[in-house]
PDB file of C-alpha atoms and ligand atoms in Angstrom:
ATOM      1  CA  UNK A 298     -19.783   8.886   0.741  1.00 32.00           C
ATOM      2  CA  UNK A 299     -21.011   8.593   4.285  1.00 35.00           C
ATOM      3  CA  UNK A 300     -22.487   5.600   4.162  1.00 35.00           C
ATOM      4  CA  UNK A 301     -18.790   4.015   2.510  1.00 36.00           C
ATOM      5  CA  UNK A 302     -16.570   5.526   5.337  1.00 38.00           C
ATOM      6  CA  UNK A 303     -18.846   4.433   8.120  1.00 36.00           C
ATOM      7  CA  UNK A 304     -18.487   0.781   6.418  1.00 35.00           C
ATOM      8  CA  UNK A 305     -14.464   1.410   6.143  1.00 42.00           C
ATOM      9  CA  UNK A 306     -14.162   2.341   9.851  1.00 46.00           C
ATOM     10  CA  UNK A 307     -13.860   0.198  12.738  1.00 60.00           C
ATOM     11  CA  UNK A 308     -16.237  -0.423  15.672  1.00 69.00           C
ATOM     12  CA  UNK A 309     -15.886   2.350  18.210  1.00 87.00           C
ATOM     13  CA  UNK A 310     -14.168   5.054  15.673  1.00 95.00           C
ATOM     14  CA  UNK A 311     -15.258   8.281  16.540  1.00 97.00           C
ATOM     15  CA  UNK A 312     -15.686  11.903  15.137  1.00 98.00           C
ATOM     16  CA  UNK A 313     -12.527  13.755  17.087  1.00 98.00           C
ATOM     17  CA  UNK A 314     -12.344  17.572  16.739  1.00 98.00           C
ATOM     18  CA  UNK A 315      -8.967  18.582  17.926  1.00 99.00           C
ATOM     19  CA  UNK A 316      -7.528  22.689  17.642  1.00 98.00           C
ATOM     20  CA  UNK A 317      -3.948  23.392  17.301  1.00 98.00           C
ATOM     21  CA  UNK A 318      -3.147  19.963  15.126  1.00 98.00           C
ATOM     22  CA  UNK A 319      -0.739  22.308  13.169  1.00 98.00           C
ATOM     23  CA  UNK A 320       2.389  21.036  15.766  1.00 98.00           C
ATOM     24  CA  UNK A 321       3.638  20.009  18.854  1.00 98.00           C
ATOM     25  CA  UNK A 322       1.022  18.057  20.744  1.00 98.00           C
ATOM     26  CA  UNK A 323      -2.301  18.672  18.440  1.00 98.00           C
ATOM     27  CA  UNK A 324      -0.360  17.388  15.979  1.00 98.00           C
ATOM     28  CA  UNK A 325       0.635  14.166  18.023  1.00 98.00           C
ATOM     29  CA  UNK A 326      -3.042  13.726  18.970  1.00 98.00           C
ATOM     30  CA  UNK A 327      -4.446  14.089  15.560  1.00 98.00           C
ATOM     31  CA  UNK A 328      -2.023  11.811  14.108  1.00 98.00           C
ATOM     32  CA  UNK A 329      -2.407   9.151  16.780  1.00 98.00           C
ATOM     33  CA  UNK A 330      -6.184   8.978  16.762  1.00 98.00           C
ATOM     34  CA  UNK A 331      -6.084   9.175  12.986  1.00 98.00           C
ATOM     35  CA  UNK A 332      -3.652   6.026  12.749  1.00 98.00           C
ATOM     36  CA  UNK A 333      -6.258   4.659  15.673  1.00 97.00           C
ATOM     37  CA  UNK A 334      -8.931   4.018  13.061  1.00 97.00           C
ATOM     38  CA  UNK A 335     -11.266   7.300  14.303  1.00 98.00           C
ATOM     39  CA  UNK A 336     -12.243  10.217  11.987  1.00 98.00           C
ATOM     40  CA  UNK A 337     -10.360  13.547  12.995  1.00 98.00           C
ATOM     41  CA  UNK A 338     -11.285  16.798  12.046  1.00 98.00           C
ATOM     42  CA  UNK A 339      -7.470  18.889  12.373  1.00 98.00           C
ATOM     43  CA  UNK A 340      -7.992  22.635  12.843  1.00 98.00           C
ATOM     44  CA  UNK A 341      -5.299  25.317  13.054  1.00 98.00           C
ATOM     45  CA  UNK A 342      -4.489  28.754  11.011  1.00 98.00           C
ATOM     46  CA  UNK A 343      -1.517  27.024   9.478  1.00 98.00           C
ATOM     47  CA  UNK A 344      -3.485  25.008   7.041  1.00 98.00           C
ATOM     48  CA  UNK A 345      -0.157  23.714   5.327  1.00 98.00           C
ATOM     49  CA  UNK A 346       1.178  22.297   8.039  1.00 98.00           C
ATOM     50  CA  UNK A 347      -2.270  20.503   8.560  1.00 98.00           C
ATOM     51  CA  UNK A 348      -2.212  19.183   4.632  1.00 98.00           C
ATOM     52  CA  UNK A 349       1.040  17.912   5.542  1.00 98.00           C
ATOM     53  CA  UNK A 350       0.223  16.243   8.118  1.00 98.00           C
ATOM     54  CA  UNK A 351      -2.560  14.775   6.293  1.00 98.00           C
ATOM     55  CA  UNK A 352      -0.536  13.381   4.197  1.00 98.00           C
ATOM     56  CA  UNK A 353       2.090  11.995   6.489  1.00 98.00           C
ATOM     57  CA  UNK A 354      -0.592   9.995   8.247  1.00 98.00           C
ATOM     58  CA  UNK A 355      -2.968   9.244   5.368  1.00 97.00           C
ATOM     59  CA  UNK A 356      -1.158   5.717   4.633  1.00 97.00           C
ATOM     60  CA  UNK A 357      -1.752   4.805   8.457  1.00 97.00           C
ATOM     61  CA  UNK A 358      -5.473   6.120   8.767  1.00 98.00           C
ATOM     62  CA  UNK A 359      -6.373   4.699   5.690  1.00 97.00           C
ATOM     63  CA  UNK A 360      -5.075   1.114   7.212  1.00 97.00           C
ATOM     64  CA  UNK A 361      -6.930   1.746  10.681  1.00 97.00           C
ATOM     65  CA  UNK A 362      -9.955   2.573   8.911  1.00 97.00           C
ATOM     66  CA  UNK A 363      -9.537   6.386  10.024  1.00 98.00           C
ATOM     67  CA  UNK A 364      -8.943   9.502   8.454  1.00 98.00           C
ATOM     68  CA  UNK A 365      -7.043  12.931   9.086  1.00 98.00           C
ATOM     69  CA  UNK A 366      -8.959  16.476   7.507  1.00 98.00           C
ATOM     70  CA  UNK A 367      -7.249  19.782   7.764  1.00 98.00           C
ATOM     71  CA  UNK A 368      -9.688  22.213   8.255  1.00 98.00           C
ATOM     72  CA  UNK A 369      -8.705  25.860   8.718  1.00 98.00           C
ATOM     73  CA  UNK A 370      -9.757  27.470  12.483  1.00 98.00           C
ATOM     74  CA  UNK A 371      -8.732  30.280  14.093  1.00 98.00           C
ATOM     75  CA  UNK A 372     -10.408  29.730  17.838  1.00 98.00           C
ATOM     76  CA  UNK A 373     -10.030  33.162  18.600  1.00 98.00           C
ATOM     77  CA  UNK A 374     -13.284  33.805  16.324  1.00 98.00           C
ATOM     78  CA  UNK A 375     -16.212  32.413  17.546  1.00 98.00           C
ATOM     79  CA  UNK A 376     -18.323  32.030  13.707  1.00 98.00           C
ATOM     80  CA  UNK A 377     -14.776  29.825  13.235  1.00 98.00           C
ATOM     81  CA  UNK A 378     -15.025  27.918  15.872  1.00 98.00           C
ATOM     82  CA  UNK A 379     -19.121  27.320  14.895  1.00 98.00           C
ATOM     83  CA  UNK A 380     -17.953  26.587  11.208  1.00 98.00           C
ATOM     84  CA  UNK A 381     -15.466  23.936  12.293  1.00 98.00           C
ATOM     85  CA  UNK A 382     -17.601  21.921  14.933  1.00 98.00           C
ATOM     86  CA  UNK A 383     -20.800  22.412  12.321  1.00 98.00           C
ATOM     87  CA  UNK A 384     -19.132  21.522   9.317  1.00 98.00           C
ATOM     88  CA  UNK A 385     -17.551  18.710  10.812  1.00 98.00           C
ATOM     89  CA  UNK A 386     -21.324  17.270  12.097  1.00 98.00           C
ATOM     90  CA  UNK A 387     -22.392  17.552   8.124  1.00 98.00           C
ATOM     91  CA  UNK A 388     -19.858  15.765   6.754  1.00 97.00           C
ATOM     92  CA  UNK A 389     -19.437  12.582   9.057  1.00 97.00           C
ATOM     93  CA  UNK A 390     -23.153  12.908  10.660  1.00 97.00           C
ATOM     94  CA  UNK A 391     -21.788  13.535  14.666  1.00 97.00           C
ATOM     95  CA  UNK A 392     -19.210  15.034  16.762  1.00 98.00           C
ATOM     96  CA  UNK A 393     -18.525  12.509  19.451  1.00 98.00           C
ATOM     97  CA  UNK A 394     -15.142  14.724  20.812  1.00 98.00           C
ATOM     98  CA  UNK A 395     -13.898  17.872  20.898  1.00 98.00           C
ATOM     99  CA  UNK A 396     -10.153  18.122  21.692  1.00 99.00           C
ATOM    100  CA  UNK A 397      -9.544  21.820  23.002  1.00 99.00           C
ATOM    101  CA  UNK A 398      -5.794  22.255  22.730  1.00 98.00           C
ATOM    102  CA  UNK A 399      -4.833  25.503  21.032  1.00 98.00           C
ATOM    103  CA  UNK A 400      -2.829  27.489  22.994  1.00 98.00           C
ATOM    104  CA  UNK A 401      -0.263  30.470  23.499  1.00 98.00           C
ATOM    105  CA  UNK A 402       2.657  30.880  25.294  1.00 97.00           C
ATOM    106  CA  UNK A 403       4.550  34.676  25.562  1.00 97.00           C
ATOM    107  CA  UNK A 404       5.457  34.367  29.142  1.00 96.00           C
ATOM    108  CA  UNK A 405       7.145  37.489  30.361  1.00 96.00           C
ATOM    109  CA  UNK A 406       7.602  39.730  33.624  1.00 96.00           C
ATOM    110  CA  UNK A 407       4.304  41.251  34.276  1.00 98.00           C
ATOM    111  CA  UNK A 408       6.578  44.610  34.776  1.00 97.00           C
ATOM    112  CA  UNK A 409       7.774  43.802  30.809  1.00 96.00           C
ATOM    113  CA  UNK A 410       4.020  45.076  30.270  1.00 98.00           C
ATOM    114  CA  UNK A 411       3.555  43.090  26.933  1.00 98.00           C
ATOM    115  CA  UNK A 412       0.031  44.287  27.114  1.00 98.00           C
ATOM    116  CA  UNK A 413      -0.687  42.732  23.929  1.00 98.00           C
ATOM    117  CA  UNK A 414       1.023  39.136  24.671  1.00 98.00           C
ATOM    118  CA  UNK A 415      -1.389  38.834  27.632  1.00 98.00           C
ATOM    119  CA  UNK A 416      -4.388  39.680  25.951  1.00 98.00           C
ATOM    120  CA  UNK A 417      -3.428  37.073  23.291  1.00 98.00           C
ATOM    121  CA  UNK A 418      -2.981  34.676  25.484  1.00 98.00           C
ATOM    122  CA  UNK A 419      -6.615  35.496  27.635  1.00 98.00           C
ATOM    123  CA  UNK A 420      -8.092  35.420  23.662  1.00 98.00           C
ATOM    124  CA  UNK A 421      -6.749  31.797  22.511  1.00 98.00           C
ATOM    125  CA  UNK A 422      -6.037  30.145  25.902  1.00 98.00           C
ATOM    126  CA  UNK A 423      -9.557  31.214  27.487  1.00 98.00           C
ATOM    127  CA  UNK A 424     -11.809  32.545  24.915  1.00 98.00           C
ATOM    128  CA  UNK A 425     -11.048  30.553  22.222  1.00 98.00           C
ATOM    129  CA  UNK A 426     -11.860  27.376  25.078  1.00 98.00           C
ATOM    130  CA  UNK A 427     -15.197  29.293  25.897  1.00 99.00           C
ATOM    131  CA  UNK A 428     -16.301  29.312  22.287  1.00 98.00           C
ATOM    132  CA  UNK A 429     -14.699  25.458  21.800  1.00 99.00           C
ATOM    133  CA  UNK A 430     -17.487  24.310  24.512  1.00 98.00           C
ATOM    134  CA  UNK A 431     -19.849  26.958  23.242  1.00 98.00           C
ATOM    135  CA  UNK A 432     -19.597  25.188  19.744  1.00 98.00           C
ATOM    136  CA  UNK A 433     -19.753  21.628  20.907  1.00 98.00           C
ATOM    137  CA  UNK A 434     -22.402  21.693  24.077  1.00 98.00           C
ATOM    138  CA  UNK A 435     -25.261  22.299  21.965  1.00 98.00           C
ATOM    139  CA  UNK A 436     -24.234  19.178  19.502  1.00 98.00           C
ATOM    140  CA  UNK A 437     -23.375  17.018  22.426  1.00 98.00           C
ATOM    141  CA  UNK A 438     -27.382  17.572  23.537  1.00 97.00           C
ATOM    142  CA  UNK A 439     -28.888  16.971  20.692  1.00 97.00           C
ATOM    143  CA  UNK A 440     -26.744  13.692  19.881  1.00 97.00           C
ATOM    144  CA  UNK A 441     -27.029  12.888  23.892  1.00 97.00           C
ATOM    145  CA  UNK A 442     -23.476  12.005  24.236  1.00 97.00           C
ATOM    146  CA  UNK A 443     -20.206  13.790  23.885  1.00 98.00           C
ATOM    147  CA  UNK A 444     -16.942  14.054  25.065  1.00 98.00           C
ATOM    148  CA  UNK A 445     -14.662  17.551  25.857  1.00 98.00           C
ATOM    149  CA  UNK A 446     -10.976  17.421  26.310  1.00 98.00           C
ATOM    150  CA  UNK A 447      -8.865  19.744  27.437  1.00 98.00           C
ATOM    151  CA  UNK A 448      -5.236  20.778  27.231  1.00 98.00           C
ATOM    152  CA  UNK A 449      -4.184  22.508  30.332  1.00 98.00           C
ATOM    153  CA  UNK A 450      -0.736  22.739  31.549  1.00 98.00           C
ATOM    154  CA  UNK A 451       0.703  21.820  35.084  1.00 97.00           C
ATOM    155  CA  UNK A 452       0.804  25.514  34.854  1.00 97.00           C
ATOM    156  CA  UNK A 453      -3.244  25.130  35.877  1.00 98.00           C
ATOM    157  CA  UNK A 454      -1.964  24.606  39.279  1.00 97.00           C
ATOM    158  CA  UNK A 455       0.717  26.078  40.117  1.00 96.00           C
ATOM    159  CA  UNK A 456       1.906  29.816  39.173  1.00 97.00           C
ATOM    160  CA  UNK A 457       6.178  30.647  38.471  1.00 93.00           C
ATOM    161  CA  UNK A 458       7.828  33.921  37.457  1.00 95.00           C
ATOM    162  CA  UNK A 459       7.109  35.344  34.308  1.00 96.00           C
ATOM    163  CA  UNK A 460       3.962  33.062  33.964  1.00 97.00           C
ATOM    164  CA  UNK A 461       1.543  34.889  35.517  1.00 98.00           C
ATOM    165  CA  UNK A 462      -0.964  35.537  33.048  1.00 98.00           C
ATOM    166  CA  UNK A 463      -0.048  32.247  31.095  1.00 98.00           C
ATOM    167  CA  UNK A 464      -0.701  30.608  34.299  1.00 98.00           C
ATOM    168  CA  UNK A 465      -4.002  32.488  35.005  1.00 98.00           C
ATOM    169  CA  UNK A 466      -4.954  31.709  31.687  1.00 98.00           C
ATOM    170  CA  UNK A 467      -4.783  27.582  31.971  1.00 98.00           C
ATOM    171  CA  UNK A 468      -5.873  28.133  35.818  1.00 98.00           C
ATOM    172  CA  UNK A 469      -9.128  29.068  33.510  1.00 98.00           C
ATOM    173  CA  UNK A 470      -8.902  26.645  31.907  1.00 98.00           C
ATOM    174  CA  UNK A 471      -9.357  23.946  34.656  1.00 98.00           C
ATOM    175  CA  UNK A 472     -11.603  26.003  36.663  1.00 98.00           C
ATOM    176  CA  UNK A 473     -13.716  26.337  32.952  1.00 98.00           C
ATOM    177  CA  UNK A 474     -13.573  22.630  32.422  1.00 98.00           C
ATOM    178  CA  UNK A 475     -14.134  21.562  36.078  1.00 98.00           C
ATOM    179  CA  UNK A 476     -17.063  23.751  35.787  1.00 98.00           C
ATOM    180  CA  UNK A 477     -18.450  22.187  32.481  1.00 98.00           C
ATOM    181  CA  UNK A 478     -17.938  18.431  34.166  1.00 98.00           C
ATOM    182  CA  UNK A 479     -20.229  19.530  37.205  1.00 98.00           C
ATOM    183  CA  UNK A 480     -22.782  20.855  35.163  1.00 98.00           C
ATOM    184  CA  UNK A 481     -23.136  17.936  32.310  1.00 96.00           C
ATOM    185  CA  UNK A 482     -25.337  15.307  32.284  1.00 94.00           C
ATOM    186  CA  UNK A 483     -23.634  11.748  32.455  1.00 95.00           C
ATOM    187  CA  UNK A 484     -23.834  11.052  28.567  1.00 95.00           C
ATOM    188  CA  UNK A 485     -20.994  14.255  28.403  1.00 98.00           C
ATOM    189  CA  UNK A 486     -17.706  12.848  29.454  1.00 98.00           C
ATOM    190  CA  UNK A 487     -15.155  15.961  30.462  1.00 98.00           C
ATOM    191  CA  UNK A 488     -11.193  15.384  31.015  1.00 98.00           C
ATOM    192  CA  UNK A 489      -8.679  17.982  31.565  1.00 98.00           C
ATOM    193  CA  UNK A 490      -5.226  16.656  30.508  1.00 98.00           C
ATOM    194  CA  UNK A 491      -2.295  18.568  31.816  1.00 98.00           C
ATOM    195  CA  UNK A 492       0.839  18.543  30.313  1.00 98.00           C
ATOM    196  CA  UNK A 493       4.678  19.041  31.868  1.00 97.00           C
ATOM    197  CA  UNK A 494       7.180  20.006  29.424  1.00 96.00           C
ATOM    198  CA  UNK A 495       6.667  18.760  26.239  1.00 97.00           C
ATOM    199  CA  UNK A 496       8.860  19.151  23.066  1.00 94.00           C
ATOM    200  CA  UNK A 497       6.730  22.005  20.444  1.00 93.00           C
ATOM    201  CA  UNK A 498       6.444  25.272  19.325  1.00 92.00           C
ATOM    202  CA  UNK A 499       5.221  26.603  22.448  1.00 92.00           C
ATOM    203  CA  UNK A 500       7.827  28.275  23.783  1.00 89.00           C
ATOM    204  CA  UNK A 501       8.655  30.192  20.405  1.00 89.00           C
ATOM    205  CA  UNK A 502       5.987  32.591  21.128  1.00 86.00           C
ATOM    206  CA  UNK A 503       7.970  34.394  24.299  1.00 92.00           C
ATOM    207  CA  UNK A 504       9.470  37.507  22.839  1.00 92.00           C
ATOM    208  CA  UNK A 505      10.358  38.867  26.121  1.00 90.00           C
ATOM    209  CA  UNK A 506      14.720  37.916  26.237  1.00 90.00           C
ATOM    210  CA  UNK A 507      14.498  37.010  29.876  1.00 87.00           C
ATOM    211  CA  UNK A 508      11.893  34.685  30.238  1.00 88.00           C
ATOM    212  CA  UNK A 509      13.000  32.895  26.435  1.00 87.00           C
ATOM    213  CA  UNK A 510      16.518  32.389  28.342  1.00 85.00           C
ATOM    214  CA  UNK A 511      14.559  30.739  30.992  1.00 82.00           C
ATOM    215  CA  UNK A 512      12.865  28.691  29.126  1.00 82.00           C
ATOM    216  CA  UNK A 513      16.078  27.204  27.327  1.00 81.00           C
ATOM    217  CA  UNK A 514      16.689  25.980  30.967  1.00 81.00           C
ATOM    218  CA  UNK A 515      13.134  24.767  32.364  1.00 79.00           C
ATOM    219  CA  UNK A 516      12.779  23.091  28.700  1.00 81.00           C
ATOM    220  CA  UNK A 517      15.708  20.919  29.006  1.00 83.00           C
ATOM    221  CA  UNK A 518      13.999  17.511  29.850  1.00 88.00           C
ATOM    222  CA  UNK A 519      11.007  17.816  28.107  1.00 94.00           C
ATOM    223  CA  UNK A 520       9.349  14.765  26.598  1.00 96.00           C
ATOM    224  CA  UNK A 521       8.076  13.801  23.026  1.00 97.00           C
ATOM    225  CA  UNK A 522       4.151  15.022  22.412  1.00 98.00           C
ATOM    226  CA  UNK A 523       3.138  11.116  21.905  1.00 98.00           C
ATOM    227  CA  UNK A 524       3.325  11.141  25.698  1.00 98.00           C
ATOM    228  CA  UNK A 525      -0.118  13.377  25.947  1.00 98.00           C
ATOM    229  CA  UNK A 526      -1.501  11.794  22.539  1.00 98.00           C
ATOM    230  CA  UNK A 527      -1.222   8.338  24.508  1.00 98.00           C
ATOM    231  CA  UNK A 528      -2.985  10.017  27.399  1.00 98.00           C
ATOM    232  CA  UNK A 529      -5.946  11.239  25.420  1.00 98.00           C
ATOM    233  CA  UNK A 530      -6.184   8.294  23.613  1.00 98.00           C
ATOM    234  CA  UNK A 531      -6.799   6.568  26.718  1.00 98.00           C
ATOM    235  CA  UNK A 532      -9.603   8.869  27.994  1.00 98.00           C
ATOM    236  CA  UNK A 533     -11.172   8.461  25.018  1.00 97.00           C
ATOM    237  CA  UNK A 534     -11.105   4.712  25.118  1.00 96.00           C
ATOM    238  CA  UNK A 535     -12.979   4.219  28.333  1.00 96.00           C
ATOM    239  CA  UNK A 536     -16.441   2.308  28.489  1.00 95.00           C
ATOM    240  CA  UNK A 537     -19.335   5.257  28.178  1.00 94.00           C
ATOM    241  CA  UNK A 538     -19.680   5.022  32.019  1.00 95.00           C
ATOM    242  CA  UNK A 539     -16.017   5.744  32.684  1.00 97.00           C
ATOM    243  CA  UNK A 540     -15.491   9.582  33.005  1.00 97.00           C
ATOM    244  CA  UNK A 541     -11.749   9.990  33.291  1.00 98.00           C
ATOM    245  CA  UNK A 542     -11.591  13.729  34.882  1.00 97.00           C
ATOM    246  CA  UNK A 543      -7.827  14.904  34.996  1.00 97.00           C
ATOM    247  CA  UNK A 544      -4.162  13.346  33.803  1.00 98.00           C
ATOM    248  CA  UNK A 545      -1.049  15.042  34.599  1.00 98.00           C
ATOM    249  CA  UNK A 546       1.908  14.080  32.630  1.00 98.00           C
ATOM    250  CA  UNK A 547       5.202  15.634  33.171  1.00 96.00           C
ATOM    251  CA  UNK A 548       8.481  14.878  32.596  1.00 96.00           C
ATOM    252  CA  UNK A 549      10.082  11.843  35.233  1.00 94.00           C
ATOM    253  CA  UNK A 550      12.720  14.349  35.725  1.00 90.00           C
ATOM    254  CA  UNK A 551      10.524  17.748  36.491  1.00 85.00           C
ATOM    255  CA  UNK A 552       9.648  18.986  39.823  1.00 74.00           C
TER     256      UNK A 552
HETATM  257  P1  NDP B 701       2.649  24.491  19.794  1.00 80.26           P
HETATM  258  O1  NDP B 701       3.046  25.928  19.737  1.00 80.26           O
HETATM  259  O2  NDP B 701       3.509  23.493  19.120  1.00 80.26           O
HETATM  260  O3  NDP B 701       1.160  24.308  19.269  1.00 80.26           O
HETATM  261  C1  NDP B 701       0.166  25.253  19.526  1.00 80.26           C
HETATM  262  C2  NDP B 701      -0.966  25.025  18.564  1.00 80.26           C
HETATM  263  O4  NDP B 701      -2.003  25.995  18.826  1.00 80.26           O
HETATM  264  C3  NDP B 701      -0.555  25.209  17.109  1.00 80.26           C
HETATM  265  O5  NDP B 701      -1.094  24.157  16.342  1.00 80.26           O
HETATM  266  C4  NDP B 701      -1.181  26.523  16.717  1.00 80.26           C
HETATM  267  O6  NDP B 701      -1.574  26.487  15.350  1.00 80.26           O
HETATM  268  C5  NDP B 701      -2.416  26.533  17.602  1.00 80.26           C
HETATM  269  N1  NDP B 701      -2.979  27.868  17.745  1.00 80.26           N
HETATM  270  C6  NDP B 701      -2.428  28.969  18.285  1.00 80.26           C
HETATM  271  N2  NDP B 701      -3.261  30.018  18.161  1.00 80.26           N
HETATM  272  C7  NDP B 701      -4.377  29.545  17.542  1.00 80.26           C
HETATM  273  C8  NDP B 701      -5.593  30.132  17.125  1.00 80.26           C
HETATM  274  N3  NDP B 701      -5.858  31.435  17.318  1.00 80.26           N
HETATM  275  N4  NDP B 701      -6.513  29.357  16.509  1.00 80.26           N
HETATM  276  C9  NDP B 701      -6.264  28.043  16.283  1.00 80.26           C
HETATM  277  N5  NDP B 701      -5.130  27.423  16.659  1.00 80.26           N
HETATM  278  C10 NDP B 701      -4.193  28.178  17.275  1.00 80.26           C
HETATM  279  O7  NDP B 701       2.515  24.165  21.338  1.00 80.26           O
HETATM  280  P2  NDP B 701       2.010  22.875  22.161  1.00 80.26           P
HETATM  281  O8  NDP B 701       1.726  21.753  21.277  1.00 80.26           O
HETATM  282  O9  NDP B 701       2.961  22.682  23.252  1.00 80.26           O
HETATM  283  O10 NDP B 701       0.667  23.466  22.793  1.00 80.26           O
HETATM  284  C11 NDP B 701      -0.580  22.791  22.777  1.00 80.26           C
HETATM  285  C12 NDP B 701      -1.279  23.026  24.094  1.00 80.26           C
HETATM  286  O11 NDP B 701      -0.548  22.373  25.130  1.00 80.26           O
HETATM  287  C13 NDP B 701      -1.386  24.491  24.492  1.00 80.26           C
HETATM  288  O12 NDP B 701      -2.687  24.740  25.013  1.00 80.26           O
HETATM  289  C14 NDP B 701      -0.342  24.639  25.579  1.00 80.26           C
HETATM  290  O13 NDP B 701      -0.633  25.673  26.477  1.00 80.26           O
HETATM  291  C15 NDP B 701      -0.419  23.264  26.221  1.00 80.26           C
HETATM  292  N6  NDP B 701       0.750  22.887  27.011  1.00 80.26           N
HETATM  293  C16 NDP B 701       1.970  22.677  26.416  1.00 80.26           C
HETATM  294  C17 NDP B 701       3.071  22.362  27.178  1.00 80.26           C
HETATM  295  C18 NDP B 701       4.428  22.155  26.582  1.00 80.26           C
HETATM  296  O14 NDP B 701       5.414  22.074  27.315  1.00 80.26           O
HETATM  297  N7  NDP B 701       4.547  22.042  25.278  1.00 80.26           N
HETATM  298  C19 NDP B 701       2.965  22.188  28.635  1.00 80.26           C
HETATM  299  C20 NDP B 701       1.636  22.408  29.155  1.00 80.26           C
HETATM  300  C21 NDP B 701       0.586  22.739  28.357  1.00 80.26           C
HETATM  301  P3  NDP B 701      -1.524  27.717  14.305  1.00 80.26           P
HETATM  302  O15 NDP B 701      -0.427  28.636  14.742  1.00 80.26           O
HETATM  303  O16 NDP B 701      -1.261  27.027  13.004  1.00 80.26           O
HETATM  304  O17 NDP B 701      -2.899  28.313  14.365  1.00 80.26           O
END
């Protein structure tokens, strides 16, 4: 069965791991490297919304040579996140990237004291990054090559009202990633891609009044999720010795 796909796909297809490819820009990524010809591995709680997705795109991988398989992860759990990156290795024989995009949104007031929201978002936004590169370092050794994406936000560097901890959470992020760049050998390519406003789910985790009524504003000129897709896909197709470190894409109109 290995031997068959390997013959089906096309030169340069890869093994991509991406998290949160249940919606919004996951989705966009898995989709768009699926219909690229490369082999993703789609991980997310909502496993429906994964086999749907499979299916949407199965016409268009199948053409490229590529395939889309729903897997279900929750990156909060480390054995998860060890399950998805391991299983994925067995079945297609490497992991050349790991996408790390799941993330959480709940902004509020830090005076709201959503306790809980905050330590979700420290759990999936930072934790569940640490145990994404925990799961995928070791892999990218043995196979002596590897590539780690992240999604971090504009939010990474700059902090607003009632995103405090959401902020702190994706300056983590970049400080986590920056990190893993300076310490990796050459054959381990590292990119941070931070997003502006993008059309998704995101924002339907705030459960605090005020900062959802904000949002209806800030959200306004958001753009489609393809936008980041695009920008992944072109860090991922850079010759080996091209390490593409850090896009920003935000809406023309956002300041
Ligand atoms: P969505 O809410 O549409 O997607 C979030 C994804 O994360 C979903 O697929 C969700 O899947 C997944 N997720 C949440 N918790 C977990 C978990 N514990 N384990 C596994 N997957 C999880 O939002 P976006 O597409 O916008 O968000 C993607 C990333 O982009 C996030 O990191 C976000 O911070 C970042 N970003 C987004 C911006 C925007 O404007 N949209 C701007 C800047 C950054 P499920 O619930 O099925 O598990």
């Amino acid at each position: 069965m290995t031997t068959q796909h390997a013959e089906q796909t096309p030169a340069g297809a890869k093994t991509v791991l991406v998290t949160g490819a249940s919606s919004g820009i996951g989705e966009a990524v898995a989709a768009r490297l699926a219909a690229g010809g490369h082999r993703v591995v789609a991980g997310a709680r909502r496993t429906d919304r994964l086999k749907a997705l499979a299916e949407r795109t199965a016409g268009a991988a199948a053409r490229a040579g590529g395939s889309l398989e729903p897997v279900a992860l929750d990156v909060t759990d480390r054995a998860d996140v060890e399950d998805f990156v391991s299983g994925a290795r067995e079945r297609h024989g490497r992991v050349d990237v790991f996408v790390a995009n799941a993330g959480v949104m709940p902004l509020s007031r830090l005076d709201s004291l959503l306790v809980a929201e905050w330590d979700r978002m420290i759990d999936v936004n930072v934790r569940g990054l640490l145990h994404s590169i925990a799961a995928a370092l070791p892999v990218f050794g043995e196979q002596g090559s590897g590539h780690f994406v992240t999604v971090a936000s504009v939010g990474a560097h700059e902090v607003v009202p009632t995103g405090a901890v959401y902020c702190a959470t994706k300056y983590a992020a970049w400080a986590i990633t920056e990190g893993l760049r300076q310490e990796s050998d050459p054959s381990v390519r590292v990119t941070t891609v931070s997003p502006g406003v993008v059309t998704s789910e995101l924002a339907g985790t705030i459960t605090d009044p005020g900062a959802a009524e904000a949002m209806r504003t800030y959200r306004a000129h958001a753009i489609a999720p393809g936008a980041i897709a695009a920008a992944v896909s072109y860090a991922l197709s850079q010759p080996p010795e091209v390490d593409v470190n850090e896009i920003v894409v935000r809406p023309a109109r956002q300041r």
